[in-house]
Coordinates of C-alpha atoms in Angstrom, one line a residue:
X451 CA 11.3 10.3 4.7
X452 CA 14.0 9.8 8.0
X453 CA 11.2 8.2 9.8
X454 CA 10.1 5.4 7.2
X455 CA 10.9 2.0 8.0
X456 CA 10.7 3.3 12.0
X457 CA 7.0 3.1 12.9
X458 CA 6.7 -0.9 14.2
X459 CA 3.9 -1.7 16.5
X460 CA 2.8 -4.5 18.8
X461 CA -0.5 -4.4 18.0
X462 CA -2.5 -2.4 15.4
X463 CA -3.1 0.7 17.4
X464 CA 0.3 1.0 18.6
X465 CA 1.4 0.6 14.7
X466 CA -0.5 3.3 13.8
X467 CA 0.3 5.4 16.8
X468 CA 3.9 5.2 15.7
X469 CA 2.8 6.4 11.8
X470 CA 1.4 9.2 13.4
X471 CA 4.2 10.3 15.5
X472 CA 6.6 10.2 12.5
X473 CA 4.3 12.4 10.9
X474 CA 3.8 9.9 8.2
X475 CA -0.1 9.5 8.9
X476 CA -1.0 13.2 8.8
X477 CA -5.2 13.5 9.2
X478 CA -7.7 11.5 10.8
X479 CA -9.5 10.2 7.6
X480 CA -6.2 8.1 7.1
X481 CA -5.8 7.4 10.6
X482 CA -9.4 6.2 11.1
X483 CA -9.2 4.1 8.1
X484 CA -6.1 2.3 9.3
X485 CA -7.4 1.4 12.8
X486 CA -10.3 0.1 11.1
X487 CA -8.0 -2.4 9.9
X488 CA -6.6 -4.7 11.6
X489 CA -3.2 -5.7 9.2
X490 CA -2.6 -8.5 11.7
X491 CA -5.1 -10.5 9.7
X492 CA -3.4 -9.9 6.8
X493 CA 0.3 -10.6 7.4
X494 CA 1.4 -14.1 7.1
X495 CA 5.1 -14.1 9.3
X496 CA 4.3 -15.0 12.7
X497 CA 5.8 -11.8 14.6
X498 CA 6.3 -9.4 11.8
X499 CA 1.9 -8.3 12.4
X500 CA 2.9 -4.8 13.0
X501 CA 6.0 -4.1 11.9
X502 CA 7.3 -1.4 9.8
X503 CA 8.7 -3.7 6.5
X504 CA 7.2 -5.1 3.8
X505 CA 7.0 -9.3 4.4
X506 CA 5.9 -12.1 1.5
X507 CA 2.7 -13.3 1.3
X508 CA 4.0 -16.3 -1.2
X509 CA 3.7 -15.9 -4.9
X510 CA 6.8 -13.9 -4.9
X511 CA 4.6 -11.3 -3.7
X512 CA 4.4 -8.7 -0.7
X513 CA 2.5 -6.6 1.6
X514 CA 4.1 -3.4 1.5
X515 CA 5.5 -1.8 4.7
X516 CA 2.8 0.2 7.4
X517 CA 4.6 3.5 6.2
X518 CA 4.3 2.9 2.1
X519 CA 0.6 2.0 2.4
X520 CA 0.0 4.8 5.1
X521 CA 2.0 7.8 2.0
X522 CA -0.6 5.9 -0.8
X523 CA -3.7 6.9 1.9
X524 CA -2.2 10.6 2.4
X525 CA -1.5 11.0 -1.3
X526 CA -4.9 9.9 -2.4
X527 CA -7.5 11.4 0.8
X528 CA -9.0 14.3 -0.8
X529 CA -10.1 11.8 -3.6
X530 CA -11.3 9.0 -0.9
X531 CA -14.2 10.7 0.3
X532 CA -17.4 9.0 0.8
X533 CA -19.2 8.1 -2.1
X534 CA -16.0 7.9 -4.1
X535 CA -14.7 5.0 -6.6
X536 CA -11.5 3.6 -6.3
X537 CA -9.7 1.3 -7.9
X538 CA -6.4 -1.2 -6.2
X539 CA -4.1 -2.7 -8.9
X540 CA -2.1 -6.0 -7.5
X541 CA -4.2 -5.7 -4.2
X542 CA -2.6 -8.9 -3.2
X543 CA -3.5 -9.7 0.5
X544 CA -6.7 -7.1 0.2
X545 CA -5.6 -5.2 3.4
X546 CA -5.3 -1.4 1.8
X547 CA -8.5 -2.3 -0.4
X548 CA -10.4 -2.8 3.1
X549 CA -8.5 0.6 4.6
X550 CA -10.1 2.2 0.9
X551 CA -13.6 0.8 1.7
X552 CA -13.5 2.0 5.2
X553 CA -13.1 5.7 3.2
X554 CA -14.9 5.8 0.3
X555 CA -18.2 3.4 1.6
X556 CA -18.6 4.6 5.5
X557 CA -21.7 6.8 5.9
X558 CA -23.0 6.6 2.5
X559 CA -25.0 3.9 -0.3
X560 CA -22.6 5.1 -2.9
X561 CA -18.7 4.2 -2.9
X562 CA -17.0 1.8 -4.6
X563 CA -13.7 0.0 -4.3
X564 CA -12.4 -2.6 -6.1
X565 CA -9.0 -5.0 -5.8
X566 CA -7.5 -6.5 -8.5
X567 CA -4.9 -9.1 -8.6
X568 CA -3.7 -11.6 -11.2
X569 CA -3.2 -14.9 -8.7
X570 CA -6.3 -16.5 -8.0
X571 CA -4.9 -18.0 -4.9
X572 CA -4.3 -14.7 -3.1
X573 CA -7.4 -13.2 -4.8
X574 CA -9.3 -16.3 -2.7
X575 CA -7.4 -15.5 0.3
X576 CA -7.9 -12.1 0.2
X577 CA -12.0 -12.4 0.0
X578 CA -12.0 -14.9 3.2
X579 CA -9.7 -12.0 5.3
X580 CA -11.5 -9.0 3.9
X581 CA -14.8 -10.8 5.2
X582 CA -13.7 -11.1 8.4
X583 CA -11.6 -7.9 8.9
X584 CA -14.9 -6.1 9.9
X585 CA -18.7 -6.5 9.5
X586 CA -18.7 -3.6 7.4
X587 CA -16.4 -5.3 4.9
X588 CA -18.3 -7.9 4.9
X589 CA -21.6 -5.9 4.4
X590 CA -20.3 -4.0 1.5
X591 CA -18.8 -6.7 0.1
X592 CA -22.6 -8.4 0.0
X593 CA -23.6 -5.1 -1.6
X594 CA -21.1 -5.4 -4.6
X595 CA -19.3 -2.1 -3.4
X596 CA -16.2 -3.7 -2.1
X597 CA -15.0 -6.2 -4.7
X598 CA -11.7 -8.2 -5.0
X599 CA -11.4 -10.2 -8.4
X600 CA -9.0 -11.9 -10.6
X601 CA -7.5 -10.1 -13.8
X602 CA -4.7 -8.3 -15.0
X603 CA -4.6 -5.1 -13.4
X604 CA -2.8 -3.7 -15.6
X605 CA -5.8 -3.3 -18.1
X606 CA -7.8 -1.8 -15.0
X607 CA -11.2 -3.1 -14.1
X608 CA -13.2 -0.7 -16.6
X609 CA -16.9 -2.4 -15.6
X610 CA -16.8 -0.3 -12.2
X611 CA -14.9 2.7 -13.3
X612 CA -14.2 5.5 -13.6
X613 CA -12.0 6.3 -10.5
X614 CA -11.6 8.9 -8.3
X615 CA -8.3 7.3 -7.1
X616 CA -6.5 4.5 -8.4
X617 CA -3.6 2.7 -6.5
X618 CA -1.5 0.6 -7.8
X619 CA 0.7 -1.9 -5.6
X620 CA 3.1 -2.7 -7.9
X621 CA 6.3 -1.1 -10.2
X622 CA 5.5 -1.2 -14.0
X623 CA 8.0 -0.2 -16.5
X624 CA 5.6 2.7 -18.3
X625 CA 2.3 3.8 -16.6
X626 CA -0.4 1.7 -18.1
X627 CA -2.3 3.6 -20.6
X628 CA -5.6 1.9 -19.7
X629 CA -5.4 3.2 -15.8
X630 CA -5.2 6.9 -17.1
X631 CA -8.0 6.6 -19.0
X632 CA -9.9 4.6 -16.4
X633 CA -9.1 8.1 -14.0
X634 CA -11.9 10.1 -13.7
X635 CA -11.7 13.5 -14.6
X636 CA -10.7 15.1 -10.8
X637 CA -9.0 11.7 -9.9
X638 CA -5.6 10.7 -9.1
X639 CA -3.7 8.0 -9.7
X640 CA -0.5 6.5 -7.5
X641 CA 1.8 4.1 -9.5
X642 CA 5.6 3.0 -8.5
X643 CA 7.3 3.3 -12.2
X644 CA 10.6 2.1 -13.2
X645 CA 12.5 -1.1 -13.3
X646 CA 15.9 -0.3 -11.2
X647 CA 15.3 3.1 -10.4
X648 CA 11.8 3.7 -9.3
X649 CA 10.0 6.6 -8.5
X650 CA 6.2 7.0 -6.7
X651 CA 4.4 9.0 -9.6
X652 CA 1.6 10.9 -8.7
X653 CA -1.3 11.3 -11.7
X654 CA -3.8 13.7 -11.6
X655 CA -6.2 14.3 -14.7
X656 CA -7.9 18.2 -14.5
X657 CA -11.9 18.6 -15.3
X658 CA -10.9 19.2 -19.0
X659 CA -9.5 15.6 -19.1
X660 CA -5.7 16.9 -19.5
X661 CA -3.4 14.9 -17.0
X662 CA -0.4 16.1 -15.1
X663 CA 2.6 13.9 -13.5
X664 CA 5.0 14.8 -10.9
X665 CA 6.8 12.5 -9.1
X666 CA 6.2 12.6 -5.3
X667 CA 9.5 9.9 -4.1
X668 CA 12.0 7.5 -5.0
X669 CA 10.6 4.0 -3.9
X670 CA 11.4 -0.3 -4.1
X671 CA 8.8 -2.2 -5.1
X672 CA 8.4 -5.2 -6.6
X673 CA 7.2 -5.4 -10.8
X674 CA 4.0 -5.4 -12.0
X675 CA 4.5 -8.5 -14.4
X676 CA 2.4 -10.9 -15.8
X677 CA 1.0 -13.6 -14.3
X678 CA 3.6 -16.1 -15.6
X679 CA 6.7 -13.8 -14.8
X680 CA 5.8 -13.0 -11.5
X681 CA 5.0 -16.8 -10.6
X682 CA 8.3 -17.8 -12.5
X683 CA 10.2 -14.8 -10.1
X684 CA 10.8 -12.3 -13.0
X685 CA 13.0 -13.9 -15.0

């Protein structure tokens, strides 16, 4: 991971030009997905557009740096095809919701993804820059296949499930038992656990339903709380 934190960019291209120098963005799928997206739209510091750092988004919330979003897309492609489900817990800002839509509902009626995120405010805010990211963002999200809503993601979003791929943007103490069940049998699921120490755990539940763990790196992020904890800054 020597080159995390390394790949800023002056404009989105250049941003993810840099990811794939560092060898962080590995295929085209991701790569495509990413320049589909224009983060610019998403960030809210005036100069930090493209670079490589996470940077709040108010709520004591963030959007995660180029390079963490960019490992979630790599971990989870071969269950991002087109046609897939997938499901974004604390989506926040909506911008790696988008990058999932752009993969799973490209090319295809099928394909679903859906954002959740417990503050209405940057659920609202999210749906305005989502819509205007791209026309097809804005098409699918007419279509009810990209959908960003207001719940506790911790209890999933069972209505559109079950997933091929579940992300989840934020560190909860144990995984969420609902999320595992909410994986579809094939699916993986991405979750930061931990409190201090954290670790990027990689789910993946077999045909016959049986689920495996192995924990792909040691990460920072911040907790997946309640509503009232995270507005209240975790205390």
């Amino acid at each position: 991971r020597d080159m995390s934190w390394r790949s800023h960019g002056t404009s989105n291209d250049t941003m993810v030009d840099a990811l794939e120098r560092n060898g962080i963005v590995k295929t085209k799928q991701v790569a495509d997905a990413m320049r589909a997206v224009d983060r610019g739209l998403f960030v809210r510091e005036k100069g930090m557009e493209y670079a490589d750092t996470p940077t709040p988004i108010g709520h004591n919330a963030t959007i995660s740096a180029p390079h963490m979003h960019a490992y979630c897309l790599e971990f989870l492609k071969d269950h991002l095809k087109p046609g897939a489900r997938v499901l974004d817990v604390g989506s926040g800002t909506g911008y790696l919701t988008a990058c999932f839509a752009h993969m799973v509902c490209n090319n295809t009626s099928e394909g679903v993804a859906v954002g959740i995120e417990h503050i209405p405010e940057l659920t609202a805010r999210a749906i305005t820059d989502v819509q205007r990211s791209s026309p097809s963002c804005a098409n699918w999200m007419n279509e009810g296949r990209l959908v960003l809503i207001t719940g506790d993601g911790r209890e999933g979003y069972a209505s559109k499930g079950p997933y091929d791929a579940i992300h989840v943007g934020a560190a909860a103490p144990t995984t969420p038992e609902a999320l595992i069940q909410q994986l579809a049998p094939g699916g993986r699921m991405m979750i930061p656990v931990g409190t201090f120490d954290q670790s990027l755990d990689c789910y993946d539940k077999g045909q016959d339903g049986k689920v495996t763990l192995r924990h792909a790196m040691g990460v920072r992020y911040v907790p997946l709380t309640s509503k009232q904890e995270q507005i209240s800054g975790y205390r």
